[in-house]
Coordinates of C-alpha atoms in Angstrom, one line a residue:
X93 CA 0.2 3.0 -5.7
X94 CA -3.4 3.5 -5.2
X95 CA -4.9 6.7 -5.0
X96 CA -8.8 5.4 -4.1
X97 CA -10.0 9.4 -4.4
X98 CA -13.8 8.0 -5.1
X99 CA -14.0 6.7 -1.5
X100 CA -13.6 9.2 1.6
X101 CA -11.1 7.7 4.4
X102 CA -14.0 6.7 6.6
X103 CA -15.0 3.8 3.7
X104 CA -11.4 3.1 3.2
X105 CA -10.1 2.2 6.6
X106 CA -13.4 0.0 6.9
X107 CA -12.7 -1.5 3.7
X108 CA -9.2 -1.8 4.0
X109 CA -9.7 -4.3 6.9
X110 CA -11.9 -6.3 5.3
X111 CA -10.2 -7.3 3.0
X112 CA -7.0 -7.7 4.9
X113 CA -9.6 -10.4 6.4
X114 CA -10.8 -11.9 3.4
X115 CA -7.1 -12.1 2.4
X116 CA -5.7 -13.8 5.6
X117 CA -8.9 -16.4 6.3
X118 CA -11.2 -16.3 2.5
X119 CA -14.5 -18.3 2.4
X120 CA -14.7 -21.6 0.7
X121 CA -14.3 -21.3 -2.8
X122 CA -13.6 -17.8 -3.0
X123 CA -10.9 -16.0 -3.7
X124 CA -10.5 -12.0 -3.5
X125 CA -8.3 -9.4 -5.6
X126 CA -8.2 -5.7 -5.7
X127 CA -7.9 -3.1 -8.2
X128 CA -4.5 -1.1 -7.0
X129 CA -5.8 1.9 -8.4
X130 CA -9.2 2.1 -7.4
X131 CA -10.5 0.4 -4.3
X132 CA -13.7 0.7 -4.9
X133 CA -13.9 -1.8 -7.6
X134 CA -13.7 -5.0 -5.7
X135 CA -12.8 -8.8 -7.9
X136 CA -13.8 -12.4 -7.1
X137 CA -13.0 -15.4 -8.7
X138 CA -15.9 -18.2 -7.3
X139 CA -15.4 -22.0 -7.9
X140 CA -18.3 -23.7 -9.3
X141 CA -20.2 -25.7 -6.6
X142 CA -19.8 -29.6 -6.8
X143 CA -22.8 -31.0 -7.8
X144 CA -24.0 -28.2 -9.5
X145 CA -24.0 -26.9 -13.7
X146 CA -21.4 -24.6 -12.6
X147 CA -18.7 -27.7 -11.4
X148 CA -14.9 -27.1 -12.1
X149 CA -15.7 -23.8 -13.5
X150 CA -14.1 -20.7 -12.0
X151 CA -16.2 -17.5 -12.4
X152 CA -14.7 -14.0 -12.3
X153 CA -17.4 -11.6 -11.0
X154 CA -16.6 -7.5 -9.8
X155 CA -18.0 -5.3 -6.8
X156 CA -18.7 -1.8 -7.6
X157 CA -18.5 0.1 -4.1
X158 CA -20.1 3.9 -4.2
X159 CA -18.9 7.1 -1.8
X160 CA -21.7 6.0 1.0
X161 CA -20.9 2.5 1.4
X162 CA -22.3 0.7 3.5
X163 CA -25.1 2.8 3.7
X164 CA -25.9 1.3 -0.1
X165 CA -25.2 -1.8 -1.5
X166 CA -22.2 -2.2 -3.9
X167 CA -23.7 -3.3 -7.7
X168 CA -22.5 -6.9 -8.7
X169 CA -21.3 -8.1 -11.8
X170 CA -20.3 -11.4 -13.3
X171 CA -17.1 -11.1 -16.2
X172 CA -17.5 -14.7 -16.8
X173 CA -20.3 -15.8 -19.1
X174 CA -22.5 -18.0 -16.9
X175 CA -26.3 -19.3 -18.2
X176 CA -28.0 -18.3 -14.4
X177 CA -31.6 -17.5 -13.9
X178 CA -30.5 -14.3 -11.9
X179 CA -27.4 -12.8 -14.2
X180 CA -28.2 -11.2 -16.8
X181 CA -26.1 -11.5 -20.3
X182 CA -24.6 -8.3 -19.3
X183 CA -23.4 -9.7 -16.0
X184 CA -25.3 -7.7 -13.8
X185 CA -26.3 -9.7 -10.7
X186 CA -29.7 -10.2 -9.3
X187 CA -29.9 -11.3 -5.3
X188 CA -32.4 -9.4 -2.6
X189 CA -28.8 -9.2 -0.6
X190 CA -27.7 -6.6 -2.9
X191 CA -31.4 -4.5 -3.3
X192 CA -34.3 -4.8 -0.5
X193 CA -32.3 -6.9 1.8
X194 CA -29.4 -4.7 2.3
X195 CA -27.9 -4.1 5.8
X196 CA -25.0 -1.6 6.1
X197 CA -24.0 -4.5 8.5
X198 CA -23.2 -7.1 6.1
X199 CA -20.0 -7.3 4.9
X200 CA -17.5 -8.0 1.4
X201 CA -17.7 -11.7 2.9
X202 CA -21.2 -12.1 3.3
X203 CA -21.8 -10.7 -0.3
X204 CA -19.4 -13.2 -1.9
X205 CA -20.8 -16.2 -0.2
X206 CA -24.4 -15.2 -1.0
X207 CA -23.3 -15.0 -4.4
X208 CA -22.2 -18.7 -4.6
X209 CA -24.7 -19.7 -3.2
X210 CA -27.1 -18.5 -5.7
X211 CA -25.3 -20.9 -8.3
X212 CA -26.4 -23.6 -6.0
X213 CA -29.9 -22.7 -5.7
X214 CA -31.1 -20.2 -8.3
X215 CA -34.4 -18.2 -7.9
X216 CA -36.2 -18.4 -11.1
X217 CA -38.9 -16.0 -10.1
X218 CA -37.1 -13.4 -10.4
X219 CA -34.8 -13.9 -13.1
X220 CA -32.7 -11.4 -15.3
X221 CA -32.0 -14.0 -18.1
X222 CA -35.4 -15.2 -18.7
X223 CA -34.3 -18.0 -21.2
X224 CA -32.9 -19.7 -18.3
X225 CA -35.4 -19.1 -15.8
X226 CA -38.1 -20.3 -18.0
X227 CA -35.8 -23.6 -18.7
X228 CA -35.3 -24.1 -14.9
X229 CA -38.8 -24.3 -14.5
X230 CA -39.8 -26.3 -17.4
X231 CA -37.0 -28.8 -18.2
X232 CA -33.7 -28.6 -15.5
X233 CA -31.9 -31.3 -17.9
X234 CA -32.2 -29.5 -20.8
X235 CA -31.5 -26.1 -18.3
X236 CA -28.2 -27.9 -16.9
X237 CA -27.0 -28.6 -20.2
X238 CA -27.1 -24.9 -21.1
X239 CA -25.2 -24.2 -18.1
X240 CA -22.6 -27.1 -18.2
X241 CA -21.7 -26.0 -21.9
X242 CA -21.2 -22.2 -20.8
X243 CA -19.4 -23.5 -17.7
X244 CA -17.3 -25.7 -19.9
X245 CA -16.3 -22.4 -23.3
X246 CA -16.1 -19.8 -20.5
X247 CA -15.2 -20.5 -17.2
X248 CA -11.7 -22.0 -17.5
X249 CA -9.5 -21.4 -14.2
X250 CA -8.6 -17.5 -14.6
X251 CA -5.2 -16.5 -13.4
X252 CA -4.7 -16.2 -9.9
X253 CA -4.5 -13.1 -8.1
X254 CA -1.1 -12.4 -6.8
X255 CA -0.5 -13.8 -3.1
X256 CA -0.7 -11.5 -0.8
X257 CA -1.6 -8.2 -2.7
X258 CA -4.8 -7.6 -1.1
X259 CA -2.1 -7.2 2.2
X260 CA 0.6 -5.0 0.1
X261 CA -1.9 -3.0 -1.4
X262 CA -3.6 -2.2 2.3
X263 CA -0.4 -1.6 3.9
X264 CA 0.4 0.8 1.0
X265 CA -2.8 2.4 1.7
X266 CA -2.8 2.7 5.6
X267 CA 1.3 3.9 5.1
X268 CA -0.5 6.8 2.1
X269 CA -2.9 8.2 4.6
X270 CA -0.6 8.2 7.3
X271 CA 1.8 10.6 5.4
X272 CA -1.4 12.6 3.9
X273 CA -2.2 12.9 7.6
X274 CA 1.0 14.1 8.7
X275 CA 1.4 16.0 5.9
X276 CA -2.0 18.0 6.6
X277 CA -0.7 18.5 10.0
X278 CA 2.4 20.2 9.1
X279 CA 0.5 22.7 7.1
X280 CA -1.8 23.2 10.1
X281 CA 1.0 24.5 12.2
X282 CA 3.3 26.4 9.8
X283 CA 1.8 29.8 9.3
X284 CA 1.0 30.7 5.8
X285 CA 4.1 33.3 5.1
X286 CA 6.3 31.9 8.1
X287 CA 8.7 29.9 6.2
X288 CA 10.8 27.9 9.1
X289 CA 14.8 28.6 8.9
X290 CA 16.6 26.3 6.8
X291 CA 20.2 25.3 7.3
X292 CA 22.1 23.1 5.5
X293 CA 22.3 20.0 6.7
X294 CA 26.4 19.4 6.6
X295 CA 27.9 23.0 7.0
X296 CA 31.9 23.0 6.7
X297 CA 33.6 22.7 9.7
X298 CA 35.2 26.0 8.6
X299 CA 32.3 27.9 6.4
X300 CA 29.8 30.3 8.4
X301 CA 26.8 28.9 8.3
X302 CA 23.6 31.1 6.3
X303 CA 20.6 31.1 7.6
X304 CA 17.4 31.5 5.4
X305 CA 14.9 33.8 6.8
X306 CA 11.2 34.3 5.8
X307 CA 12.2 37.6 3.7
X308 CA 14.4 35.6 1.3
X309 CA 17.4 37.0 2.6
X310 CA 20.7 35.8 3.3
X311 CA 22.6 36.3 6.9
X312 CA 25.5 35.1 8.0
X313 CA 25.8 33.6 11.6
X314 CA 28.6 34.5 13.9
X315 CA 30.0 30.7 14.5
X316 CA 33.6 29.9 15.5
X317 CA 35.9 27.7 13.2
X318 CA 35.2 24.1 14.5
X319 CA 38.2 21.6 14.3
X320 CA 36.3 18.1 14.2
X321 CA 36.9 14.8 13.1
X322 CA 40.1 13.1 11.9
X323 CA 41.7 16.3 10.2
X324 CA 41.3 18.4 13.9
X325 CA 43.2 15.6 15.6
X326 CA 46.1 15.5 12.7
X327 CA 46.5 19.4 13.1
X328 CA 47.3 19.4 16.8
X329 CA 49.8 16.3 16.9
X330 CA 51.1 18.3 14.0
X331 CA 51.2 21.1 16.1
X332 CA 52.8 19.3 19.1
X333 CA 55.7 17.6 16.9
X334 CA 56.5 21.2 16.0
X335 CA 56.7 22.1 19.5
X336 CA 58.9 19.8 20.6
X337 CA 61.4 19.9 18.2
X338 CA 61.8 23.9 18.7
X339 CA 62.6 22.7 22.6
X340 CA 64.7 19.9 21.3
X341 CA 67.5 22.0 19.2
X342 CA 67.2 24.9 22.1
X343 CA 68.3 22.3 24.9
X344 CA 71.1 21.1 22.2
X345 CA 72.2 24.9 21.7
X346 CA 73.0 25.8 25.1
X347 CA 74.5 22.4 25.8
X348 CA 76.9 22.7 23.3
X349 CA 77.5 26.5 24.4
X350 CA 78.5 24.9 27.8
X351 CA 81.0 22.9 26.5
X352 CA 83.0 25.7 24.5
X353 CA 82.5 27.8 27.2
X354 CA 84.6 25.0 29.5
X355 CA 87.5 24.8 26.7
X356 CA 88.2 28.5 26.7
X357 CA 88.7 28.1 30.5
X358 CA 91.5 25.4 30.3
X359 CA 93.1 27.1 27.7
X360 CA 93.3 30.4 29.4
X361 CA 94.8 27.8 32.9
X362 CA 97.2 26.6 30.3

């Protein structure tokens, strides 16, 4: 399950509905994924733009989020080999979104689509792969040709991310910190060196129950044998058979003592 320790709870919870968002309504051509161990690493897989180089490719790029998100902008990287004007061969991404235009107010979603549409309309003037800015600018045939055959060797479809793990991984998330939370809170309002009694959770309904206490000691506590359950109704229609038979045979004793009694008398008449 993921742990996300290199972002504080304040970046989680904001990030954590984004991209419940992202997962339940994505932007065209864009589809998000999450690292399960680390939420601060953010995937993307972008379709290539009809009409463009990039067409029928699918482009797998990464968001690198740091411990004051949004106050800085995450660092962008394409995984995918793309010929681009404004990635560099090492991937890393080069947009004014992500530097001097940053707004703590602009979202995951507004990243992703700006990134796209930088494969539509490149910015040569400031390009990381200067090879393909100087080709934009000199010869775009000879430019798109580059970028169709890189398009055509890298960016085959990539498997997709699982449906719906951005929402299991989120859940999983909100459900962690809830227990962190109430865990914390326990450990707020238990003393340190007050352990709490402990008794066992299904005493016999004829063993004394022991109490714990805070010194590690064991004492017993005065409880009365409890007759419960099936075995406590069986012992007193046990115990009421038993009764009745003892008045049963007595009734039948001095009935029969009756009758001899009677038989002496005529014999003495006789």
């Amino acid at each position: 399950m993921a742990t996300n320790e290199n972002l504080p709870p304040n970046v989680i919870k904001q990030l954590a509905k984004e991209l419940k968002n992202l997962d339940e309504s994505p932007p065209e051509g864009i589809k998000v994924g999450v690292n399960d161990d680390d939420f601060s690493i953010i995937y993307a897989d972008i379709e290539g733009p009809a009409g463009t180089p990039y067409e029928n490719g699918v482009f797998r790029m990464k968001l690198l989020l740091s411990r004051d998100f949004p106050h800085s902008p995450p660092k962008g990287y394409f995984l995918t080999k793309i010929f681009h004007p404004n990635i560099a061969t090492n991937g890393e991404i080069c947009v004014n979104t992500l530097k001097k235009d940053w707004n703590p107010s602009l979202g995951l979603r507004h990243i992703l689509i700006v990134v796209r549409c930088l494969l539509i309309e490149p910015f040569p003037e400031s390009a990381l792969n200067e090879q393909a800015g100087k080709m934009l600018l000199e010869n775009y045939e000879e430019y798109a040709k580059h970028a169709r055959l890189y398009t055509g060797i890298h960016a085959k479809p990539k498997p997709k991310f699982k449906t719906g793990a951005i929402s299991e991984s989120t859940t999983a998330l909100n459900v962690d910190q809830t227990n962190s939370s109430a865990l914390n809170a326990d450990q707020k309002i238990t003393a340190p060196g007050a352990a709490l009694p402990v008794i066992s959770a299904s005493p016999s309904p004829l063993a004394p129950i022991t109490v714990t206490r805070g010194n590690g000691q064991d004492q017993p506590a005065a409880v009365a044998p409890v007759e419960t359950g099936v075995s406590g109704c069986a012992a007193s229609a046990a115990a009421t058979t038993t009764t009745l038979r003892k008045e049963g045979g007595l009734a039948k004793a001095q009935a029969d003592k009756k009758k001899i009694d009677a038989r002496k008398k005529s014999l003495k008449r006789l």
